[in-house]
Tab-separated table of C-alpha atoms in Angstrom:
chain	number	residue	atom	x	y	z
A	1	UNK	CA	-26.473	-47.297	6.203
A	2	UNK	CA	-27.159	-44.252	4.454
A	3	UNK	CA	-27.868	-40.537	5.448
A	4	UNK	CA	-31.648	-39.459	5.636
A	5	UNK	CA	-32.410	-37.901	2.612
A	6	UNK	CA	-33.272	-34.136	1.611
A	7	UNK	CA	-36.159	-34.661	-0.797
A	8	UNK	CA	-37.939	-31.510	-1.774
A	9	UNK	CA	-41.022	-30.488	0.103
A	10	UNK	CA	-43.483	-27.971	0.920
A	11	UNK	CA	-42.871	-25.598	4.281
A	12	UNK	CA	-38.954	-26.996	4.749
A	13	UNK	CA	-38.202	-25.167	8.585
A	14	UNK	CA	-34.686	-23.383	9.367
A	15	UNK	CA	-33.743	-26.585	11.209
A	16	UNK	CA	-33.865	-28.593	7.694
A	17	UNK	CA	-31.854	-25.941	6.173
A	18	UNK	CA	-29.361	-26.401	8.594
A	19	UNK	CA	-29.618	-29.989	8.101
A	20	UNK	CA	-28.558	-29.613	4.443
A	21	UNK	CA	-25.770	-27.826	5.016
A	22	UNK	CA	-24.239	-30.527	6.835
A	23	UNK	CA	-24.646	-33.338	4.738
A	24	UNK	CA	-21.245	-33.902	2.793
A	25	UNK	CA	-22.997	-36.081	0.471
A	26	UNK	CA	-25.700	-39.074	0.199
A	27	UNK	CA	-23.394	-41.491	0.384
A	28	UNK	CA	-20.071	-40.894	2.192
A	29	UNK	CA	-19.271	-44.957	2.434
A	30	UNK	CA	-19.037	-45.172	-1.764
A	31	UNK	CA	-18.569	-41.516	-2.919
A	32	UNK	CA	-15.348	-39.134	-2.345
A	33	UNK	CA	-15.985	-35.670	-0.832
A	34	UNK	CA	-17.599	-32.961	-3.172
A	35	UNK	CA	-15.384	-30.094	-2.775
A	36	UNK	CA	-15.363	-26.299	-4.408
A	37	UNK	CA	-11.999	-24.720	-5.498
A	38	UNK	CA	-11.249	-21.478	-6.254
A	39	UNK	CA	-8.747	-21.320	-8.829
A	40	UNK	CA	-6.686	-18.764	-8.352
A	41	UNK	CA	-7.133	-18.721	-4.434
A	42	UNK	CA	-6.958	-14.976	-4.314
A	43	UNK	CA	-8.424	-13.362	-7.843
A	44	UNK	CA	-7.392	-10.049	-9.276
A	45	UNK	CA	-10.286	-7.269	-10.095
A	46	UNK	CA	-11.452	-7.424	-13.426
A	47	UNK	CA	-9.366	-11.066	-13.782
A	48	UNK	CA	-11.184	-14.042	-14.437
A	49	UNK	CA	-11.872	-17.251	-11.564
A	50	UNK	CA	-12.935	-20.145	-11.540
A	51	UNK	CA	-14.961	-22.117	-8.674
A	52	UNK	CA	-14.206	-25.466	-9.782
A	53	UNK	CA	-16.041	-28.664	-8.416
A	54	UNK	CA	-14.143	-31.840	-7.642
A	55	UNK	CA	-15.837	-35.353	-7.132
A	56	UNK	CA	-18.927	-34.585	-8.898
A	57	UNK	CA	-21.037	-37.974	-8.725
A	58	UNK	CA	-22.092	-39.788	-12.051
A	59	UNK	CA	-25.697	-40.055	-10.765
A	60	UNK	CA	-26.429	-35.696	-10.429
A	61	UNK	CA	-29.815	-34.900	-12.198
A	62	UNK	CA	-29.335	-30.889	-11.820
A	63	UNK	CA	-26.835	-28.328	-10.135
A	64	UNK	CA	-27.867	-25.328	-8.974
A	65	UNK	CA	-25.330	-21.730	-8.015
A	66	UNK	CA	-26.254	-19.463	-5.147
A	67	UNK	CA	-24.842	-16.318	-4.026
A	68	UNK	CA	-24.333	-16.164	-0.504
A	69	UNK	CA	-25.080	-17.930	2.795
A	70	UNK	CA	-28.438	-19.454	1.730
A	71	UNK	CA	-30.366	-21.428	-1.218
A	72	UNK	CA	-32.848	-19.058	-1.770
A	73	UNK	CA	-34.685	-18.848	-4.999
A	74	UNK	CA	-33.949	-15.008	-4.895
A	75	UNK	CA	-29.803	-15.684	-4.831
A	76	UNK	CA	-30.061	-18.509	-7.461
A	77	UNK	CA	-27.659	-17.763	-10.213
A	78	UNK	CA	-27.853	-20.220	-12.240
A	79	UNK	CA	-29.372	-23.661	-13.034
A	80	UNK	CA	-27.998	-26.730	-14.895
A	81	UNK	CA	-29.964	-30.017	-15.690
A	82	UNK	CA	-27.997	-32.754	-16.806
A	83	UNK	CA	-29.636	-34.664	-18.872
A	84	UNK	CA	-31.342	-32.131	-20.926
A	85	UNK	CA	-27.919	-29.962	-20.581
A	86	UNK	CA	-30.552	-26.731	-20.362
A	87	UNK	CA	-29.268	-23.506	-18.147
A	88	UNK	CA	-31.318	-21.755	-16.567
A	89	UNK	CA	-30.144	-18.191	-15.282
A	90	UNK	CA	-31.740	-17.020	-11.785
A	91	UNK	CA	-32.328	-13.704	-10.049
A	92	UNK	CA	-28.672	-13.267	-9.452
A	93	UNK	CA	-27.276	-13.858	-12.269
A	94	UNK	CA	-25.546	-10.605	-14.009
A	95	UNK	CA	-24.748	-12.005	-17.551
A	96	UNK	CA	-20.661	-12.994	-16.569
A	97	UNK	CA	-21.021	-16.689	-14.806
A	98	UNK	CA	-20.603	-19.461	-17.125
A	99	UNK	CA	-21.648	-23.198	-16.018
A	100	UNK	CA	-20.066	-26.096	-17.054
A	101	UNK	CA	-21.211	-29.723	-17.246
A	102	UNK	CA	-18.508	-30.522	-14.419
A	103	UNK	CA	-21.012	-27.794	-12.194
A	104	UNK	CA	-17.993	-25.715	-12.273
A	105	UNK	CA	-18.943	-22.042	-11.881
A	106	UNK	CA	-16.638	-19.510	-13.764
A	107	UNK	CA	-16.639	-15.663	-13.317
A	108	UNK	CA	-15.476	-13.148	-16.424
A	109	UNK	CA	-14.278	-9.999	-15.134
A	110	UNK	CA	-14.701	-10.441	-11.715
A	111	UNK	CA	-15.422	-7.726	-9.340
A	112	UNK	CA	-14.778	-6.746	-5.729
A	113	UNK	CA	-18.580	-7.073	-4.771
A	114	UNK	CA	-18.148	-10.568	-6.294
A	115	UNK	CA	-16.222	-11.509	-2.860
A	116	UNK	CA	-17.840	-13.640	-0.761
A	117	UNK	CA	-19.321	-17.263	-0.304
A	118	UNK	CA	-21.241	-19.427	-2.826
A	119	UNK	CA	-23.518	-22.436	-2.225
A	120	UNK	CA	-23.303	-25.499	-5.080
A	121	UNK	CA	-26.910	-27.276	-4.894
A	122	UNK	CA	-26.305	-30.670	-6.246
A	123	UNK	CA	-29.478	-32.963	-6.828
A	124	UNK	CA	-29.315	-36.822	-7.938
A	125	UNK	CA	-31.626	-38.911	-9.603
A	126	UNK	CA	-33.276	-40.009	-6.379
A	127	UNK	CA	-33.630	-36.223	-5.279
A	128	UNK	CA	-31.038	-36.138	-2.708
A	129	UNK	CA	-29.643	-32.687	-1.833
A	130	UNK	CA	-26.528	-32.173	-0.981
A	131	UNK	CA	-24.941	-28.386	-0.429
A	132	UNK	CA	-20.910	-27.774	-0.898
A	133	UNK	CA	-19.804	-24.470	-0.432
A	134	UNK	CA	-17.446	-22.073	-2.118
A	135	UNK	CA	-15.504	-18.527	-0.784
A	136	UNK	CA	-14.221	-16.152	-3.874
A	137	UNK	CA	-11.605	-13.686	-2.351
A	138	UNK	CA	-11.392	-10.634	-5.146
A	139	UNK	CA	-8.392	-7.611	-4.470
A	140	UNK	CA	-7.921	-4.901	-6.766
A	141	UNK	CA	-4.879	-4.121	-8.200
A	142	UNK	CA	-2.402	-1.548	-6.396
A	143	UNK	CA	-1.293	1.998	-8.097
A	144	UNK	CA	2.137	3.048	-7.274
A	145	UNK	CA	1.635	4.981	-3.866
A	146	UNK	CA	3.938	8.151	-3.430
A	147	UNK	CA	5.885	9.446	-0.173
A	148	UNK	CA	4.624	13.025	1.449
A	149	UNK	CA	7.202	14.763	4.192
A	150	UNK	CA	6.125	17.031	6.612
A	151	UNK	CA	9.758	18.225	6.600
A	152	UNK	CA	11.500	17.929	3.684
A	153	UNK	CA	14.472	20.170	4.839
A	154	UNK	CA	15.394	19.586	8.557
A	155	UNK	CA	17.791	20.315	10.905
A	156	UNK	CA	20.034	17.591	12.234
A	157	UNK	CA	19.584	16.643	15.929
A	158	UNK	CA	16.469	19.028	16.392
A	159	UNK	CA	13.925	18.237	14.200
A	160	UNK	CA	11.890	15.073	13.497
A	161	UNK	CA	10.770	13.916	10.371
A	162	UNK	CA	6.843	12.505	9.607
A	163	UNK	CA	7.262	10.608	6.127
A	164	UNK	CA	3.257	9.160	4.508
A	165	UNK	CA	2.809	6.652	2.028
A	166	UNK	CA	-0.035	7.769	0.533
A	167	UNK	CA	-1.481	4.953	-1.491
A	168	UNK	CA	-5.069	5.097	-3.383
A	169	UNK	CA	-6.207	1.725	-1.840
A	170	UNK	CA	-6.130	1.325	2.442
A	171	UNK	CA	-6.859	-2.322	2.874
A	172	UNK	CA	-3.279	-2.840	1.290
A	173	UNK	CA	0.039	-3.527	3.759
A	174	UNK	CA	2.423	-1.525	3.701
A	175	UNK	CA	6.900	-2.053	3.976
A	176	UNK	CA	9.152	0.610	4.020
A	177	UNK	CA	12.374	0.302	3.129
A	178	UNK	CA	15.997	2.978	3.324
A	179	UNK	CA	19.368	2.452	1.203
A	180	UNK	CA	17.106	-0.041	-0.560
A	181	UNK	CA	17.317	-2.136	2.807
A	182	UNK	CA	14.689	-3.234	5.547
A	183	UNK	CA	14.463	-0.241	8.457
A	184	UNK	CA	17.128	-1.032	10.812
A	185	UNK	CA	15.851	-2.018	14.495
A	186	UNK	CA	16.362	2.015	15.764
A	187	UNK	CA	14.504	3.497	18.946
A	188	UNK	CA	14.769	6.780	16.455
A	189	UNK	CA	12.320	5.185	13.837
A	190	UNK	CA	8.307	4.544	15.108
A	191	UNK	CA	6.081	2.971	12.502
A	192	UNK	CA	2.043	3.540	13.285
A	193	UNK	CA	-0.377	0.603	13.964
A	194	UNK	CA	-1.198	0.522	10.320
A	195	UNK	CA	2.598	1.018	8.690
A	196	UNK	CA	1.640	3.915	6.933
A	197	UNK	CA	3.735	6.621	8.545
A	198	UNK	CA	7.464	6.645	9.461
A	199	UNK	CA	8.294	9.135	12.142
A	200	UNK	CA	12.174	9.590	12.074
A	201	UNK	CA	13.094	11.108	15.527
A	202	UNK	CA	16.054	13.721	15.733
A	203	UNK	CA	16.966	13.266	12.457
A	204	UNK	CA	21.082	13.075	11.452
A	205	UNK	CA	22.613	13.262	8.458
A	206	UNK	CA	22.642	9.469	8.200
A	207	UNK	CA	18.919	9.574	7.772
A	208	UNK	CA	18.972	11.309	4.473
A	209	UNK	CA	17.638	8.270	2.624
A	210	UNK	CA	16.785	7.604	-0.114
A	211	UNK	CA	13.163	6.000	1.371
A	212	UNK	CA	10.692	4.094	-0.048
A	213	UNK	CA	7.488	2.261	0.803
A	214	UNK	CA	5.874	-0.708	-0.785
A	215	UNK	CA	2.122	-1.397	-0.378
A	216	UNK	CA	1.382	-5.082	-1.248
A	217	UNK	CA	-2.082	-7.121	-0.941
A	218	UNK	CA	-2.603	-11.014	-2.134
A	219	UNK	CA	-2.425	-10.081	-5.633
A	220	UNK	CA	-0.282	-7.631	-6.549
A	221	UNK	CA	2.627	-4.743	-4.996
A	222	UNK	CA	4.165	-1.832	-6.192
A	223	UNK	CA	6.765	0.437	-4.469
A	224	UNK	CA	7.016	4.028	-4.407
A	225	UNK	CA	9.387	6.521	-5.954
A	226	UNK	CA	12.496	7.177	-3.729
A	227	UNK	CA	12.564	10.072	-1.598
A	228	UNK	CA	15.485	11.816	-0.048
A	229	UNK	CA	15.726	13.901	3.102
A	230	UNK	CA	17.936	17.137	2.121
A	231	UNK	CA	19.321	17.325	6.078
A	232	UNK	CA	20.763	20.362	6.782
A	233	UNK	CA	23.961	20.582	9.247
A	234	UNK	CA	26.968	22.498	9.766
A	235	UNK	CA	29.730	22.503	12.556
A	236	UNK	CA	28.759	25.767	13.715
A	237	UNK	CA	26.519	25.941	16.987
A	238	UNK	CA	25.720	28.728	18.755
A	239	UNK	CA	28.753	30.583	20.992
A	240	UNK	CA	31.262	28.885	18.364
A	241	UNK	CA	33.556	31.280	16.621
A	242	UNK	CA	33.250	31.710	12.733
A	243	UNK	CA	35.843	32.586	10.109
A	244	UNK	CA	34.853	33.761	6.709
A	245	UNK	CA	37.516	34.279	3.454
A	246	UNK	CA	36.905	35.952	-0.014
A	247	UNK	CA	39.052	35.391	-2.631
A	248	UNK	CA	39.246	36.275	-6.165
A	249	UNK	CA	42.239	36.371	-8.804
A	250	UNK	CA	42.231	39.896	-10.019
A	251	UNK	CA	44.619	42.734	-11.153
A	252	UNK	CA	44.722	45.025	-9.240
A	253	UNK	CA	43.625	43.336	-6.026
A	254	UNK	CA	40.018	43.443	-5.714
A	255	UNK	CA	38.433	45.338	-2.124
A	256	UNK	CA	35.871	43.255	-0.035
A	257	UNK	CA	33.146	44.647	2.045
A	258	UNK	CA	30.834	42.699	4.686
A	259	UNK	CA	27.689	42.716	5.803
A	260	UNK	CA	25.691	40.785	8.362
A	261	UNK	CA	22.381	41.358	8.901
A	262	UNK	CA	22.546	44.308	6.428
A	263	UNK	CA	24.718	46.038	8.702
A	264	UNK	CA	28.903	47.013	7.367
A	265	UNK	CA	31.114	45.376	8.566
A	266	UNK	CA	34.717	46.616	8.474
A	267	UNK	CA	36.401	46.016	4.825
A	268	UNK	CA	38.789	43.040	4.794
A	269	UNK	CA	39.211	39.522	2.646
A	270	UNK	CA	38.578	37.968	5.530
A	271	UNK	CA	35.922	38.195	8.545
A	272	UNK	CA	36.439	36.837	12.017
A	273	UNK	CA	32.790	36.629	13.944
A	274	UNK	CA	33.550	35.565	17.794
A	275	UNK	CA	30.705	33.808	19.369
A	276	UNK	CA	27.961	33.178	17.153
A	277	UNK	CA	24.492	34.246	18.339
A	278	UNK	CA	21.614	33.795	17.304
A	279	UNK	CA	21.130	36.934	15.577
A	280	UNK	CA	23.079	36.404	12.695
A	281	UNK	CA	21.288	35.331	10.090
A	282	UNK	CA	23.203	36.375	6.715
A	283	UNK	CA	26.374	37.301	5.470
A	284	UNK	CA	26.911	39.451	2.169
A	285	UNK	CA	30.563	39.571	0.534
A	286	UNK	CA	30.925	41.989	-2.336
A	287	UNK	CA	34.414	42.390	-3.742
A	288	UNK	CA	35.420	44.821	-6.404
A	289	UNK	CA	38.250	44.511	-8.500
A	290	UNK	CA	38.322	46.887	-11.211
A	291	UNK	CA	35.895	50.065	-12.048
A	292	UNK	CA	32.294	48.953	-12.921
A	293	UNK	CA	33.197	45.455	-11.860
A	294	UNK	CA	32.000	44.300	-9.092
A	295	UNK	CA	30.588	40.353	-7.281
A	296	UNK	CA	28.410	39.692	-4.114
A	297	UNK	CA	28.240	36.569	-2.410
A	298	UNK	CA	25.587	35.760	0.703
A	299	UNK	CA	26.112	32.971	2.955
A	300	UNK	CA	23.363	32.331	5.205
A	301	UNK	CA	23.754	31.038	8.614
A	302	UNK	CA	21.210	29.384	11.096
A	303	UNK	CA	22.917	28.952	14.724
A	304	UNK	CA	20.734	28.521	18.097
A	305	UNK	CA	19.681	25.055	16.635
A	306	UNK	CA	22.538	23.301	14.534
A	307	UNK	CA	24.212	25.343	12.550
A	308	UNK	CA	23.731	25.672	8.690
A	309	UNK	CA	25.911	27.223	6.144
A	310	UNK	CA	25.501	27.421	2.558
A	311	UNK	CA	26.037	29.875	-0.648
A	312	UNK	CA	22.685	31.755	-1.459
């Protein structure tokens, strides 16, 4: 027994509509399913796709293409009749779908407001409908995103470290990576809900990196530039004791002065400090060794919070 038939008439309701869409075809006993494929699955911007139909009847008089979730005459794109093998373009046609006598649908430089469903119309000789219905998924391709620190310098065991992937695209996922390795399970490392920023808490001098981050959607990735933490340490904390030598080869032996915070310091090659506070911030060295001949050296020191030396 076969399916009611769809034939075309005057004043069709919404409940006749609906009917249509759930016929599979007029005759399920003797015909294979009409399905639409897109090929690829997931299409790149400005790529081309195909919706191709499979199990196309011998008997079809005339497909039809609509945009969308309903036949309308208004989201018609296109037309084919079969015998006569004359296309007719409709209202939403814009000049870049292509028919074919198979009723396969092809899209040339497809773009991201091309996403979205598609209705093949397929009419036989005894003007049965039938309705099959297509999706086209359409991502753009990504641009290398870049990392952004709130703290590019920080101090080990006090500060934490907010690291961004910026990326021009935010319906994209996102992977970040260290040492060129997945992030290690660490109660130190919180990712947000969306991956996007890395907070690094009480950052060592293991953490230095280098970092990178990898956005990624259906069709395409691309990974950022690494980026490297310059984490500053030193064995020094505050109330530790500091000892400070100047050297130089010279004939006849060169004299050293010292100064910390600007202030002299008594002249000697080298410089005992007992109990570092945090007031000293800089050390200046200058040694002379023969008339009009003279070096200076600062050393900069940060104590309260981990210490840091290093040559200025």
């Amino acid at each position: 027994m076969e399916p009611p038939s769809a034939s075309p008439r005057a004043g069709r309701g919404p409940w006749q509509e609906l009917l249509l869409s759930l016929l599979t075809f007029w005759n399920p006993l003797t015909t294979a399913q009409v399905t639409v494929e897109s090929v690829p699955p997931n299409a790149a911007e400005g790529k081309d796709v195909l919706l191709r139909v499979h199990n196309l009847p011998g008997d079809t008089a005339s497909l039809a293409w609509f945009r969308g979730e309903t036949v309308a005459p208004v989201h018609q794109i296109v037309l084919y009749v079969v015998d006569t093998r004359v296309i007719t373009p409709g209202p939403a046609y814009s000049g870049r779908e292509i028919i074919y006598p198979s009723g396969s649908l092809l899209f040339q430089n497809i773009t991201l407001n091309d996403t979205g469903s598609y209705i093949l119309q397929i009419i036989n000789r005894k003007f049965e409908t039938a309705l099959v219905r297509g999706q086209l998924r359409v991502f753009p391709e990504l641009h290398k995103p870049s990392i952004t620190s709130n703290n590019s310098s920080p101090v080990e065991n006090a500060d934490s470290v907010v690291l961004m992937c910026e990326a021009q695209t935010q319906s994209t996922s996102c992977l970040w990576s260290v040492n060129s390795k997945s992030l290690p399970d660490s109660p130190r490392l919180e990712l947000s809900l969306d991956n996007r920023t890395l907070t690094v808490h009480g950052v060592t001098r293991n953490d230095t990196g280098p970092y990178e981050c990898e956005t990624r959607n259906p069709v395409s990735a691309d990974h950022s530039d690494p980026f490297t933490l310059n984490v500053l340490y030193s064995s020094y904390h505050q109330g530790a004791n500091l000892s400070l030598s100047c050297r130089t080869a010279s004939n006849p032996p060169a004299q050293y002065s010292w100064l910390i915070n600007g202030r002299p310091q008594p002249s000697t090659q080298e410089l005992f400090i007992p109990n570092i506070t945090t007031t000293v911030k800089a050390i200046t060295v200058s040694g002379k060794c023969i008339p009009g001949a003279s070096a200076v050296s600062t050393v900069g020191v940060s104590v309260g919070r981990p210490g840091v030396c290093s040559s200025l």
